[in-house]
XYZ file of C-alpha atoms in Angstrom:
126
model
C -110.294 -123.793 -67.157
C -107.562 -125.497 -65.575
C -105.640 -125.211 -62.376
C -102.786 -122.247 -62.568
C -100.070 -123.554 -61.102
C -98.558 -119.570 -60.092
C -100.294 -119.338 -56.837
C -100.108 -122.822 -55.176
C -99.942 -123.623 -51.646
C -100.020 -126.909 -50.818
C -100.217 -128.527 -47.587
C -97.557 -130.892 -46.157
C -99.187 -134.737 -46.679
C -97.638 -137.548 -47.919
C -100.562 -137.234 -50.915
C -99.502 -134.029 -51.760
C -95.823 -134.794 -50.718
C -96.004 -138.205 -53.099
C -97.308 -136.200 -55.933
C -95.872 -133.130 -55.935
C -92.651 -136.208 -55.939
C -93.527 -137.260 -59.320
C -94.612 -133.715 -60.752
C -90.814 -132.691 -60.757
C -89.611 -135.790 -61.658
C -92.102 -135.469 -64.886
C -90.802 -132.555 -65.481
C -87.591 -133.206 -64.727
C -87.857 -135.558 -67.647
C -89.750 -132.690 -69.751
C -86.766 -130.760 -69.963
C -84.329 -133.196 -70.842
C -86.409 -134.287 -73.828
C -86.657 -130.821 -74.366
C -82.569 -130.319 -73.933
C -82.135 -133.309 -76.119
C -84.089 -131.727 -78.755
C -82.733 -128.876 -78.513
C -86.728 -126.556 -79.128
C -88.634 -125.775 -76.136
C -92.005 -127.453 -75.443
C -95.426 -127.101 -77.118
C -98.226 -125.838 -73.804
C -99.246 -130.056 -73.675
C -95.994 -130.432 -72.920
C -95.546 -127.818 -69.754
C -95.312 -127.953 -65.982
C -98.723 -126.794 -66.244
C -100.234 -128.880 -67.772
C -98.210 -131.960 -65.807
C -99.761 -129.964 -62.511
C -103.228 -130.748 -64.235
C -102.677 -134.050 -65.419
C -101.438 -134.954 -61.148
C -104.715 -132.809 -59.955
C -107.194 -134.143 -62.558
C -105.471 -138.177 -61.451
C -107.706 -136.511 -57.522
C -104.981 -137.959 -55.570
C -105.164 -134.931 -53.222
C -107.028 -132.322 -52.830
C -108.270 -129.278 -53.616
C -109.420 -125.325 -53.572
C -108.772 -122.912 -55.804
C -108.270 -119.181 -55.128
C -110.304 -116.633 -56.712
C -109.272 -116.007 -60.243
C -110.374 -112.389 -59.432
C -108.054 -111.919 -56.360
C -106.033 -113.880 -57.912
C -105.845 -113.473 -61.762
C -103.212 -114.587 -64.138
C -102.477 -112.889 -67.102
C -104.922 -113.270 -69.079
C -107.982 -113.035 -67.771
C -106.383 -109.756 -65.932
C -104.481 -108.233 -68.863
C -106.274 -109.334 -71.800
C -109.857 -110.058 -70.928
C -110.418 -107.760 -68.262
C -112.029 -109.763 -65.683
C -111.403 -108.124 -62.296
C -110.950 -103.860 -63.571
C -114.917 -105.429 -65.660
C -115.764 -107.097 -62.212
C -114.452 -103.715 -60.336
C -112.287 -106.184 -58.257
C -109.594 -104.410 -57.032
C -106.750 -108.221 -57.379
C -104.072 -108.452 -54.036
C -102.144 -110.682 -56.921
C -101.486 -110.857 -60.565
C -100.317 -113.249 -62.307
C -98.106 -111.666 -64.617
C -97.487 -114.647 -67.166
C -99.610 -115.028 -71.024
C -96.281 -112.895 -71.715
C -92.420 -113.882 -71.905
C -89.058 -112.468 -71.261
C -88.519 -110.691 -68.282
C -88.248 -107.128 -69.335
C -91.793 -107.026 -71.232
C -92.735 -108.949 -68.366
C -91.627 -105.738 -65.974
C -92.996 -102.489 -68.738
C -96.321 -104.580 -68.524
C -96.564 -104.283 -65.259
C -95.394 -100.531 -65.258
C -97.497 -99.315 -67.932
C -100.831 -100.863 -65.009
C -99.002 -99.502 -62.799
C -98.347 -102.276 -60.320
C -94.917 -102.359 -60.369
C -93.496 -100.921 -56.361
C -89.548 -101.184 -57.306
C -87.935 -97.621 -57.547
C -85.420 -97.466 -61.012
C -82.293 -99.840 -59.609
C -85.342 -102.157 -57.692
C -83.493 -101.083 -54.374
C -86.533 -100.273 -52.254
C -90.251 -99.776 -52.942
C -91.715 -95.985 -54.727
C -92.134 -93.483 -51.981
C -95.691 -93.758 -53.929
C -97.619 -97.170 -53.556
């Protein structure tokens, strides 16, 4: 299973800065190519795939967050892994869906949306 780039904690080391600078440069290249061709990336041409590539090169140490406590969208919304295990996640990464409105509605449907309708403060019942 690949690393989820939705939640990262990076230590400010020379190795990490070097890897991150290369990742940013590689991503900019992807964006430039996609812009020039007028089409979006394929999954294998995403920032997620670039992150995994750089991690696989082994230039930095890695420890992963518990995937039940910090699940990505597919694990939480489709596979229901934390729910099945009886775990209440600390944070849910609302990916595997496109569009801000759709993400908000999905969070609301799961009672994970804390803002009021005006998006100005947390709901009183939160």
